[in-house]
Amino acid sequence: MTANRRPTSDRPILDPLAYLVTLSRPRFWLYLAGPVLVGVAYAAESVGDLLSPAALVLVAYFLVPANVFLYGINDVYDREIDAENPKKDGREARYEGQRFVPVAVVACALVPLVLLPWLPAQSWPWIAVFLLLGAGYSAPPLRFKTTPVLDSISNGLYIAPGAAAYAAISGSQPPILALAGAWFWAMGMHTFSAVPDIEPDRRAGIRTTATALGKRRTYAYCAACWLTAALAFGALDYRLGLLLGIYPLFVLGVATSSVAVSRAYWWFPAINTVVGAALTMGGLWRVFYG
């Protein structure tokens, strides 16, 4: 089955499920679930904390249902824009009015209500931040994605899962420097990912930070966000700063080389997985070896 094929009568369940998996961007699942793992690793005081009900519930939700919610609402409200977006021609699903998609989005938005009994109250505000920014980014009347700078700032929603996990396990809120560093990291990630969309967005009349700045200045903006993130994490631990320093070096390399940004964009799942694994291992080392 291709990403754009409509459900057929002989496969009434499998076709919609396969479509929703494609819609949820499996390559990017760890963008939400990864921060949960990092948050749990740094909040845990014992091995038992790592396997607590709160940790397992948050990983399960942010691995798939949260991605269906986030990308589903994006695709529903970007239907006309995505008609010309080349990214939808294979690796991502192109929404064509399937009725089950809005239903799935609403259902995935309501899942956290069922999970609240397993989650400490300290984590609830961060789940609310994720849902509100996730909806406000794509859906009117806010639709942050069409307002330069706000589109970037609102993508702090990607750190909300990690903050929720830290708060749920530790019973306290994450350090301010960690929140600030992670938020700037997310801003850089979002804006860099918008570079391949500059021309389709301009043709569709969509204004974003990337379309407003243009490719070169967008690279500089991303570098500034990522350098700020590295400095914030470095103030907590110089090793964290060195690790996050990979990102400004990466964008500098892309900006000064002949590598197409549309190709570099697809390297990020691997880069983020390696960086996230290193961060998580650092937290786990503290738990196991003190």
PDB file of C-alpha atoms in Angstrom:
ATOM      1  CA  MET A   1       0.000   0.000   0.000  1.00  0.00           C
ATOM      2  CA  THR A   2       1.277   3.489  -0.836  1.00  0.00           C
ATOM      3  CA  ALA A   3       1.072   6.453   1.518  1.00  0.00           C
ATOM      4  CA  ASN A   4      -1.714   8.106  -0.511  1.00  0.00           C
ATOM      5  CA  ARG A   5      -3.954   5.105  -1.173  1.00  0.00           C
ATOM      6  CA  ARG A   6      -7.486   5.324   0.197  1.00  0.00           C
ATOM      7  CA  PRO A   7      -8.870   2.563   2.400  1.00  0.00           C
ATOM      8  CA  THR A   8     -10.435  -0.296   0.465  1.00  0.00           C
ATOM      9  CA  SER A   9     -13.527  -2.234   1.387  1.00  0.00           C
ATOM     10  CA  ASP A  10     -11.676  -5.556   1.719  1.00  0.00           C
ATOM     11  CA  ARG A  11      -9.271  -4.152   4.300  1.00  0.00           C
ATOM     12  CA  PRO A  12     -11.464  -1.834   6.395  1.00  0.00           C
ATOM     13  CA  ILE A  13      -9.181  -1.893   9.449  1.00  0.00           C
ATOM     14  CA  LEU A  14      -5.666  -2.489   8.145  1.00  0.00           C
ATOM     15  CA  ASP A  15      -5.659   0.264   5.532  1.00  0.00           C
ATOM     16  CA  PRO A  16      -6.627   3.084   7.948  1.00  0.00           C
ATOM     17  CA  LEU A  17      -4.128   1.801  10.532  1.00  0.00           C
ATOM     18  CA  ALA A  18      -1.355   1.632   7.946  1.00  0.00           C
ATOM     19  CA  TYR A  19      -2.212   5.154   6.815  1.00  0.00           C
ATOM     20  CA  LEU A  20      -2.141   6.466  10.397  1.00  0.00           C
ATOM     21  CA  VAL A  21       1.264   4.880  10.960  1.00  0.00           C
ATOM     22  CA  THR A  22       2.607   6.698   7.894  1.00  0.00           C
ATOM     23  CA  LEU A  23       0.886   9.914   8.971  1.00  0.00           C
ATOM     24  CA  SER A  24       2.527   9.684  12.416  1.00  0.00           C
ATOM     25  CA  ARG A  25       6.017   9.957  10.831  1.00  0.00           C
ATOM     26  CA  PRO A  26       7.723   6.816  12.256  1.00  0.00           C
ATOM     27  CA  ARG A  27      11.126   8.346  11.504  1.00  0.00           C
ATOM     28  CA  PHE A  28      10.275  11.071  13.996  1.00  0.00           C
ATOM     29  CA  TRP A  29       8.621   9.026  16.752  1.00  0.00           C
ATOM     30  CA  LEU A  30      11.608   9.539  19.030  1.00  0.00           C
ATOM     31  CA  TYR A  31      11.250  13.312  18.743  1.00  0.00           C
ATOM     32  CA  LEU A  32       8.493  12.999  21.356  1.00  0.00           C
ATOM     33  CA  ALA A  33       9.317   9.691  23.038  1.00  0.00           C
ATOM     34  CA  GLY A  34      13.057  10.446  23.214  1.00  0.00           C
ATOM     35  CA  PRO A  35      12.656  13.443  25.547  1.00  0.00           C
ATOM     36  CA  VAL A  36      10.568  11.207  27.824  1.00  0.00           C
ATOM     37  CA  LEU A  37      13.462   8.761  28.094  1.00  0.00           C
ATOM     38  CA  VAL A  38      15.893  11.597  28.830  1.00  0.00           C
ATOM     39  CA  GLY A  39      13.562  13.093  31.438  1.00  0.00           C
ATOM     40  CA  VAL A  40      13.093   9.741  33.170  1.00  0.00           C
ATOM     41  CA  ALA A  41      16.841   9.016  33.161  1.00  0.00           C
ATOM     42  CA  TYR A  42      17.731  12.309  34.854  1.00  0.00           C
ATOM     43  CA  ALA A  43      14.841  12.265  37.328  1.00  0.00           C
ATOM     44  CA  ALA A  44      15.248   8.643  38.448  1.00  0.00           C
ATOM     45  CA  GLU A  45      16.887   7.900  41.783  1.00  0.00           C
ATOM     46  CA  SER A  46      16.646   4.120  41.484  1.00  0.00           C
ATOM     47  CA  VAL A  47      16.143   1.362  38.934  1.00  0.00           C
ATOM     48  CA  GLY A  48      12.550   1.095  40.118  1.00  0.00           C
ATOM     49  CA  ASP A  49      11.899   4.677  38.989  1.00  0.00           C
ATOM     50  CA  LEU A  50      12.927   3.743  35.444  1.00  0.00           C
ATOM     51  CA  LEU A  51      10.138   1.163  35.236  1.00  0.00           C
ATOM     52  CA  SER A  52       7.507   3.027  37.216  1.00  0.00           C
ATOM     53  CA  PRO A  53       3.931   3.138  35.864  1.00  0.00           C
ATOM     54  CA  ALA A  54       4.303   6.864  35.118  1.00  0.00           C
ATOM     55  CA  ALA A  55       7.413   6.282  33.017  1.00  0.00           C
ATOM     56  CA  LEU A  56       5.855   3.428  31.053  1.00  0.00           C
ATOM     57  CA  VAL A  57       2.601   5.320  30.473  1.00  0.00           C
ATOM     58  CA  LEU A  58       4.395   8.409  29.175  1.00  0.00           C
ATOM     59  CA  VAL A  59       6.663   6.438  26.849  1.00  0.00           C
ATOM     60  CA  ALA A  60       3.672   4.546  25.440  1.00  0.00           C
ATOM     61  CA  TYR A  61       1.644   7.703  24.820  1.00  0.00           C
ATOM     62  CA  PHE A  62       4.375   9.841  23.325  1.00  0.00           C
ATOM     63  CA  LEU A  63       5.745   7.071  21.127  1.00  0.00           C
ATOM     64  CA  VAL A  64       2.692   6.723  18.838  1.00  0.00           C
ATOM     65  CA  PRO A  65      -0.645   8.283  19.919  1.00  0.00           C
ATOM     66  CA  ALA A  66       0.901  11.713  20.530  1.00  0.00           C
ATOM     67  CA  ASN A  67       2.481  11.621  17.077  1.00  0.00           C
ATOM     68  CA  VAL A  68      -0.859  10.752  15.475  1.00  0.00           C
ATOM     69  CA  PHE A  69      -2.380  13.742  17.281  1.00  0.00           C
ATOM     70  CA  LEU A  70       0.419  16.163  16.414  1.00  0.00           C
ATOM     71  CA  TYR A  71       0.966  15.280  12.769  1.00  0.00           C
ATOM     72  CA  GLY A  72      -2.660  14.403  12.107  1.00  0.00           C
ATOM     73  CA  ILE A  73      -3.931  17.848  13.070  1.00  0.00           C
ATOM     74  CA  ASN A  74      -1.100  19.339  11.020  1.00  0.00           C
ATOM     75  CA  ASP A  75      -2.056  17.358   7.919  1.00  0.00           C
ATOM     76  CA  VAL A  76      -5.777  18.109   8.239  1.00  0.00           C
ATOM     77  CA  TYR A  77      -5.242  21.870   8.287  1.00  0.00           C
ATOM     78  CA  ASP A  78      -2.412  21.803   5.740  1.00  0.00           C
ATOM     79  CA  ARG A  79      -4.324  19.843   3.120  1.00  0.00           C
ATOM     80  CA  GLU A  80      -4.154  22.566   0.454  1.00  0.00           C
ATOM     81  CA  ILE A  81      -0.529  23.456   1.184  1.00  0.00           C
ATOM     82  CA  ASP A  82       0.593  19.832   1.096  1.00  0.00           C
ATOM     83  CA  ALA A  83      -0.870  19.356  -2.372  1.00  0.00           C
ATOM     84  CA  GLU A  84       2.373  20.907  -3.679  1.00  0.00           C
ATOM     85  CA  ASN A  85       4.756  19.693  -0.985  1.00  0.00           C
ATOM     86  CA  PRO A  86       7.279  17.172  -2.405  1.00  0.00           C
ATOM     87  CA  LYS A  87       7.834  15.666   1.064  1.00  0.00           C
ATOM     88  CA  LYS A  88       4.347  14.144   0.767  1.00  0.00           C
ATOM     89  CA  ASP A  89       5.240  12.145  -2.337  1.00  0.00           C
ATOM     90  CA  GLY A  90       6.591   9.094  -0.550  1.00  0.00           C
ATOM     91  CA  ARG A  91       7.921   9.407   2.986  1.00  0.00           C
ATOM     92  CA  GLU A  92       4.869  11.134   4.443  1.00  0.00           C
ATOM     93  CA  ALA A  93       1.124  10.670   4.010  1.00  0.00           C
ATOM     94  CA  ARG A  94      -0.891  13.223   2.052  1.00  0.00           C
ATOM     95  CA  TYR A  95      -4.264  13.851   3.704  1.00  0.00           C
ATOM     96  CA  GLU A  96      -7.088  13.687   1.168  1.00  0.00           C
ATOM     97  CA  GLY A  97     -10.142  14.062   3.370  1.00  0.00           C
ATOM     98  CA  GLN A  98     -10.287  10.608   4.983  1.00  0.00           C
ATOM     99  CA  ARG A  99     -12.912  10.858   7.713  1.00  0.00           C
ATOM    100  CA  PHE A 100     -11.121   8.538  10.111  1.00  0.00           C
ATOM    101  CA  VAL A 101      -8.170  10.925  10.435  1.00  0.00           C
ATOM    102  CA  PRO A 102      -9.934  13.703  12.466  1.00  0.00           C
ATOM    103  CA  VAL A 103     -11.540  10.980  14.596  1.00  0.00           C
ATOM    104  CA  ALA A 104      -8.122   9.467  15.336  1.00  0.00           C
ATOM    105  CA  VAL A 105      -6.678  12.899  16.129  1.00  0.00           C
ATOM    106  CA  VAL A 106      -9.415  13.675  18.662  1.00  0.00           C
ATOM    107  CA  ALA A 107      -9.113  10.223  20.218  1.00  0.00           C
ATOM    108  CA  CYS A 108      -5.343  10.614  20.655  1.00  0.00           C
ATOM    109  CA  ALA A 109      -5.858  14.057  22.194  1.00  0.00           C
ATOM    110  CA  LEU A 110      -8.221  12.545  24.772  1.00  0.00           C
ATOM    111  CA  VAL A 111      -5.956   9.621  25.719  1.00  0.00           C
ATOM    112  CA  PRO A 112      -4.100  11.658  28.401  1.00  0.00           C
ATOM    113  CA  LEU A 113      -7.376  12.060  30.307  1.00  0.00           C
ATOM    114  CA  VAL A 114      -7.453   8.295  30.717  1.00  0.00           C
ATOM    115  CA  LEU A 115      -3.800   8.256  31.787  1.00  0.00           C
ATOM    116  CA  LEU A 116      -4.025  10.939  34.483  1.00  0.00           C
ATOM    117  CA  PRO A 117      -4.608   8.461  37.364  1.00  0.00           C
ATOM    118  CA  TRP A 118      -1.136   6.999  36.678  1.00  0.00           C
ATOM    119  CA  LEU A 119       0.571  10.394  36.485  1.00  0.00           C
ATOM    120  CA  PRO A 120       1.527  12.709  39.382  1.00  0.00           C
ATOM    121  CA  ALA A 121      -0.072  16.151  39.275  1.00  0.00           C
ATOM    122  CA  GLN A 122       3.331  17.797  38.723  1.00  0.00           C
ATOM    123  CA  SER A 123       3.339  16.423  35.165  1.00  0.00           C
ATOM    124  CA  TRP A 124      -0.149  17.570  34.179  1.00  0.00           C
ATOM    125  CA  PRO A 125       0.788  21.166  33.203  1.00  0.00           C
ATOM    126  CA  TRP A 126       3.364  19.855  30.724  1.00  0.00           C
ATOM    127  CA  ILE A 127       0.869  17.509  29.109  1.00  0.00           C
ATOM    128  CA  ALA A 128      -1.465  20.500  28.779  1.00  0.00           C
ATOM    129  CA  VAL A 129       1.384  22.529  27.216  1.00  0.00           C
ATOM    130  CA  PHE A 130       1.951  19.778  24.659  1.00  0.00           C
ATOM    131  CA  LEU A 131      -1.720  19.489  23.705  1.00  0.00           C
ATOM    132  CA  LEU A 132      -2.367  23.240  23.584  1.00  0.00           C
ATOM    133  CA  LEU A 133       0.733  24.105  21.573  1.00  0.00           C
ATOM    134  CA  GLY A 134       0.295  21.023  19.383  1.00  0.00           C
ATOM    135  CA  ALA A 135      -3.223  22.131  18.449  1.00  0.00           C
ATOM    136  CA  GLY A 136      -2.434  25.853  18.337  1.00  0.00           C
ATOM    137  CA  TYR A 137       0.506  25.298  16.004  1.00  0.00           C
ATOM    138  CA  SER A 138      -1.681  23.971  13.176  1.00  0.00           C
ATOM    139  CA  ALA A 139      -5.328  24.729  13.940  1.00  0.00           C
ATOM    140  CA  PRO A 140      -7.095  28.087  13.664  1.00  0.00           C
ATOM    141  CA  PRO A 141      -7.609  30.573  15.122  1.00  0.00           C
ATOM    142  CA  LEU A 142      -4.069  30.601  16.526  1.00  0.00           C
ATOM    143  CA  ARG A 143      -2.247  28.633  13.814  1.00  0.00           C
ATOM    144  CA  PHE A 144       1.205  29.615  15.065  1.00  0.00           C
ATOM    145  CA  LYS A 145       2.867  27.985  12.071  1.00  0.00           C
ATOM    146  CA  THR A 146       1.778  30.896   9.844  1.00  0.00           C
ATOM    147  CA  THR A 147       3.305  33.599  12.052  1.00  0.00           C
ATOM    148  CA  PRO A 148       7.089  34.107  11.853  1.00  0.00           C
ATOM    149  CA  VAL A 149       8.932  33.571  15.146  1.00  0.00           C
ATOM    150  CA  LEU A 150       5.798  32.256  16.880  1.00  0.00           C
ATOM    151  CA  ASP A 151       6.018  29.178  14.672  1.00  0.00           C
ATOM    152  CA  SER A 152       9.505  28.617  16.027  1.00  0.00           C
ATOM    153  CA  ILE A 153       8.788  29.453  19.672  1.00  0.00           C
ATOM    154  CA  SER A 154       5.684  27.251  19.800  1.00  0.00           C
ATOM    155  CA  ASN A 155       7.774  24.217  18.909  1.00  0.00           C
ATOM    156  CA  GLY A 156       8.906  24.121  22.480  1.00  0.00           C
ATOM    157  CA  LEU A 157       6.031  21.634  22.575  1.00  0.00           C
ATOM    158  CA  TYR A 158       8.624  18.952  21.765  1.00  0.00           C
ATOM    159  CA  ILE A 159      10.280  19.378  25.157  1.00  0.00           C
ATOM    160  CA  ALA A 160       6.994  19.098  27.064  1.00  0.00           C
ATOM    161  CA  PRO A 161       7.089  15.257  27.080  1.00  0.00           C
ATOM    162  CA  GLY A 162      10.536  15.292  28.686  1.00  0.00           C
ATOM    163  CA  ALA A 163       9.516  17.904  31.237  1.00  0.00           C
ATOM    164  CA  ALA A 164       6.389  15.880  32.048  1.00  0.00           C
ATOM    165  CA  ALA A 165       8.492  12.757  32.566  1.00  0.00           C
ATOM    166  CA  TYR A 166      11.007  14.540  34.803  1.00  0.00           C
ATOM    167  CA  ALA A 167       8.218  16.062  36.897  1.00  0.00           C
ATOM    168  CA  ALA A 168       6.343  12.761  37.137  1.00  0.00           C
ATOM    169  CA  ILE A 169       9.366  10.789  38.348  1.00  0.00           C
ATOM    170  CA  SER A 170      11.117  13.377  40.538  1.00  0.00           C
ATOM    171  CA  GLY A 171       8.057  15.141  41.916  1.00  0.00           C
ATOM    172  CA  SER A 172       9.631  18.519  41.056  1.00  0.00           C
ATOM    173  CA  GLN A 173      10.002  20.659  37.961  1.00  0.00           C
ATOM    174  CA  PRO A 174      13.087  20.431  35.690  1.00  0.00           C
ATOM    175  CA  PRO A 175      15.938  22.937  36.114  1.00  0.00           C
ATOM    176  CA  ILE A 176      15.268  26.270  34.378  1.00  0.00           C
ATOM    177  CA  LEU A 177      18.515  26.043  32.391  1.00  0.00           C
ATOM    178  CA  ALA A 178      17.557  22.612  31.088  1.00  0.00           C
ATOM    179  CA  LEU A 179      14.121  23.883  30.043  1.00  0.00           C
ATOM    180  CA  ALA A 180      15.614  26.944  28.343  1.00  0.00           C
ATOM    181  CA  GLY A 181      18.298  24.929  26.559  1.00  0.00           C
ATOM    182  CA  ALA A 182      15.822  22.318  25.370  1.00  0.00           C
ATOM    183  CA  TRP A 183      13.371  24.978  24.205  1.00  0.00           C
ATOM    184  CA  PHE A 184      16.023  26.721  22.079  1.00  0.00           C
ATOM    185  CA  TRP A 185      17.082  23.333  20.714  1.00  0.00           C
ATOM    186  CA  ALA A 186      13.480  22.669  19.630  1.00  0.00           C
ATOM    187  CA  MET A 187      13.239  26.111  18.043  1.00  0.00           C
ATOM    188  CA  GLY A 188      16.325  25.426  15.975  1.00  0.00           C
ATOM    189  CA  MET A 189      15.087  21.981  14.976  1.00  0.00           C
ATOM    190  CA  HIS A 190      11.735  23.302  13.806  1.00  0.00           C
ATOM    191  CA  THR A 191      13.143  26.185  11.813  1.00  0.00           C
ATOM    192  CA  PHE A 192      15.793  24.065  10.113  1.00  0.00           C
ATOM    193  CA  SER A 193      13.120  21.530   9.130  1.00  0.00           C
ATOM    194  CA  ALA A 194      11.157  24.369   7.492  1.00  0.00           C
ATOM    195  CA  VAL A 195      13.989  25.246   5.086  1.00  0.00           C
ATOM    196  CA  PRO A 196      13.022  22.553   2.507  1.00  0.00           C
ATOM    197  CA  ASP A 197       9.485  23.981   2.592  1.00  0.00           C
ATOM    198  CA  ILE A 198      10.465  27.589   1.833  1.00  0.00           C
ATOM    199  CA  GLU A 199       9.478  27.542  -1.839  1.00  0.00           C
ATOM    200  CA  PRO A 200       6.252  25.462  -1.443  1.00  0.00           C
ATOM    201  CA  ASP A 201       5.211  27.690   1.471  1.00  0.00           C
ATOM    202  CA  ARG A 202       5.909  30.886  -0.483  1.00  0.00           C
ATOM    203  CA  ARG A 203       3.876  29.619  -3.445  1.00  0.00           C
ATOM    204  CA  ALA A 204       1.023  28.823  -1.060  1.00  0.00           C
ATOM    205  CA  GLY A 205       1.271  32.249   0.590  1.00  0.00           C
ATOM    206  CA  ILE A 206       2.333  30.814   3.949  1.00  0.00           C
ATOM    207  CA  ARG A 207       4.577  32.964   6.131  1.00  0.00           C
ATOM    208  CA  THR A 208       7.028  31.221   8.443  1.00  0.00           C
ATOM    209  CA  THR A 209      10.271  32.175  10.114  1.00  0.00           C
ATOM    210  CA  ALA A 210      12.088  30.418   7.264  1.00  0.00           C
ATOM    211  CA  THR A 211      10.166  32.158   4.463  1.00  0.00           C
ATOM    212  CA  ALA A 212      10.633  35.522   6.180  1.00  0.00           C
ATOM    213  CA  LEU A 213      14.384  35.092   6.667  1.00  0.00           C
ATOM    214  CA  GLY A 214      15.310  33.154   3.542  1.00  0.00           C
ATOM    215  CA  LYS A 215      17.662  30.200   3.478  1.00  0.00           C
ATOM    216  CA  ARG A 216      20.929  31.874   4.521  1.00  0.00           C
ATOM    217  CA  ARG A 217      19.525  33.888   7.414  1.00  0.00           C
ATOM    218  CA  THR A 218      17.507  30.874   8.539  1.00  0.00           C
ATOM    219  CA  TYR A 219      20.764  28.936   8.837  1.00  0.00           C
ATOM    220  CA  ALA A 220      22.137  31.753  11.017  1.00  0.00           C
ATOM    221  CA  TYR A 221      18.964  31.755  13.136  1.00  0.00           C
ATOM    222  CA  CYS A 222      19.204  27.990  13.689  1.00  0.00           C
ATOM    223  CA  ALA A 223      22.876  28.270  14.578  1.00  0.00           C
ATOM    224  CA  ALA A 224      22.058  30.984  17.142  1.00  0.00           C
ATOM    225  CA  CYS A 225      19.272  28.878  18.697  1.00  0.00           C
ATOM    226  CA  TRP A 226      21.494  25.813  18.928  1.00  0.00           C
ATOM    227  CA  LEU A 227      24.464  27.741  20.273  1.00  0.00           C
ATOM    228  CA  THR A 228      22.213  29.193  22.987  1.00  0.00           C
ATOM    229  CA  ALA A 229      20.995  25.676  23.781  1.00  0.00           C
ATOM    230  CA  ALA A 230      24.575  24.420  24.057  1.00  0.00           C
ATOM    231  CA  LEU A 231      25.522  27.289  26.377  1.00  0.00           C
ATOM    232  CA  ALA A 232      22.490  26.701  28.616  1.00  0.00           C
ATOM    233  CA  PHE A 233      23.211  22.987  28.949  1.00  0.00           C
ATOM    234  CA  GLY A 234      26.909  23.746  29.370  1.00  0.00           C
ATOM    235  CA  ALA A 235      26.068  25.889  32.383  1.00  0.00           C
ATOM    236  CA  LEU A 236      24.585  22.758  33.968  1.00  0.00           C
ATOM    237  CA  ASP A 237      27.406  20.437  32.910  1.00  0.00           C
ATOM    238  CA  TYR A 238      30.154  21.207  30.396  1.00  0.00           C
ATOM    239  CA  ARG A 239      29.781  17.725  28.915  1.00  0.00           C
ATOM    240  CA  LEU A 240      26.172  18.468  28.016  1.00  0.00           C
ATOM    241  CA  GLY A 241      27.287  21.698  26.365  1.00  0.00           C
ATOM    242  CA  LEU A 242      29.880  19.885  24.277  1.00  0.00           C
ATOM    243  CA  LEU A 243      27.323  17.318  23.183  1.00  0.00           C
ATOM    244  CA  LEU A 244      24.774  19.961  22.126  1.00  0.00           C
ATOM    245  CA  GLY A 245      27.564  21.799  20.329  1.00  0.00           C
ATOM    246  CA  ILE A 246      27.143  19.253  17.536  1.00  0.00           C
ATOM    247  CA  TYR A 247      24.107  21.133  16.242  1.00  0.00           C
ATOM    248  CA  PRO A 248      25.582  24.582  15.477  1.00  0.00           C
ATOM    249  CA  LEU A 249      28.532  22.812  13.851  1.00  0.00           C
ATOM    250  CA  PHE A 250      26.097  20.760  11.774  1.00  0.00           C
ATOM    251  CA  VAL A 251      24.186  23.756  10.423  1.00  0.00           C
ATOM    252  CA  LEU A 252      27.473  25.519   9.702  1.00  0.00           C
ATOM    253  CA  GLY A 253      28.572  22.489   7.696  1.00  0.00           C
ATOM    254  CA  VAL A 254      25.333  22.405   5.699  1.00  0.00           C
ATOM    255  CA  ALA A 255      25.421  26.146   5.046  1.00  0.00           C
ATOM    256  CA  THR A 256      28.998  26.076   3.733  1.00  0.00           C
ATOM    257  CA  SER A 257      28.806  22.861   1.703  1.00  0.00           C
ATOM    258  CA  SER A 258      27.041  21.652  -1.418  1.00  0.00           C
ATOM    259  CA  VAL A 259      24.788  19.266   0.542  1.00  0.00           C
ATOM    260  CA  ALA A 260      21.124  19.855  -0.305  1.00  0.00           C
ATOM    261  CA  VAL A 261      19.127  20.892   2.748  1.00  0.00           C
ATOM    262  CA  SER A 262      16.341  18.547   1.648  1.00  0.00           C
ATOM    263  CA  ARG A 263      18.837  15.703   2.082  1.00  0.00           C
ATOM    264  CA  ALA A 264      20.343  16.980   5.336  1.00  0.00           C
ATOM    265  CA  TYR A 265      16.835  17.271   6.770  1.00  0.00           C
ATOM    266  CA  TRP A 266      16.497  13.474   6.691  1.00  0.00           C
ATOM    267  CA  TRP A 267      19.737  12.992   8.636  1.00  0.00           C
ATOM    268  CA  PHE A 268      18.223  14.461  11.788  1.00  0.00           C
ATOM    269  CA  PRO A 269      16.447  11.328  13.030  1.00  0.00           C
ATOM    270  CA  ALA A 270      19.846   9.573  13.177  1.00  0.00           C
ATOM    271  CA  ILE A 271      21.652  12.579  14.689  1.00  0.00           C
ATOM    272  CA  ASN A 272      18.965  13.147  17.315  1.00  0.00           C
ATOM    273  CA  THR A 273      18.892   9.450  18.160  1.00  0.00           C
ATOM    274  CA  VAL A 274      22.654   9.412  18.789  1.00  0.00           C
ATOM    275  CA  VAL A 275      22.578  12.629  20.847  1.00  0.00           C
ATOM    276  CA  GLY A 276      19.491  11.497  22.751  1.00  0.00           C
ATOM    277  CA  ALA A 277      21.064   8.110  23.472  1.00  0.00           C
ATOM    278  CA  ALA A 278      24.197   9.825  24.804  1.00  0.00           C
ATOM    279  CA  LEU A 279      22.095  12.089  27.038  1.00  0.00           C
ATOM    280  CA  THR A 280      20.074   9.143  28.294  1.00  0.00           C
ATOM    281  CA  MET A 281      23.169   7.052  28.994  1.00  0.00           C
ATOM    282  CA  GLY A 282      24.593   9.930  31.007  1.00  0.00           C
ATOM    283  CA  GLY A 283      21.488   9.973  33.192  1.00  0.00           C
ATOM    284  CA  LEU A 284      21.455   6.193  33.539  1.00  0.00           C
ATOM    285  CA  TRP A 285      25.126   6.158  34.538  1.00  0.00           C
ATOM    286  CA  ARG A 286      24.211   8.341  37.515  1.00  0.00           C
ATOM    287  CA  VAL A 287      21.408   5.939  38.516  1.00  0.00           C
ATOM    288  CA  PHE A 288      23.487   2.760  38.278  1.00  0.00           C
ATOM    289  CA  TYR A 289      26.900   4.018  39.364  1.00  0.00           C
ATOM    290  CA  GLY A 290      26.066   7.049  41.473  1.00  0.00           C
TER     291      GLY A 290
END
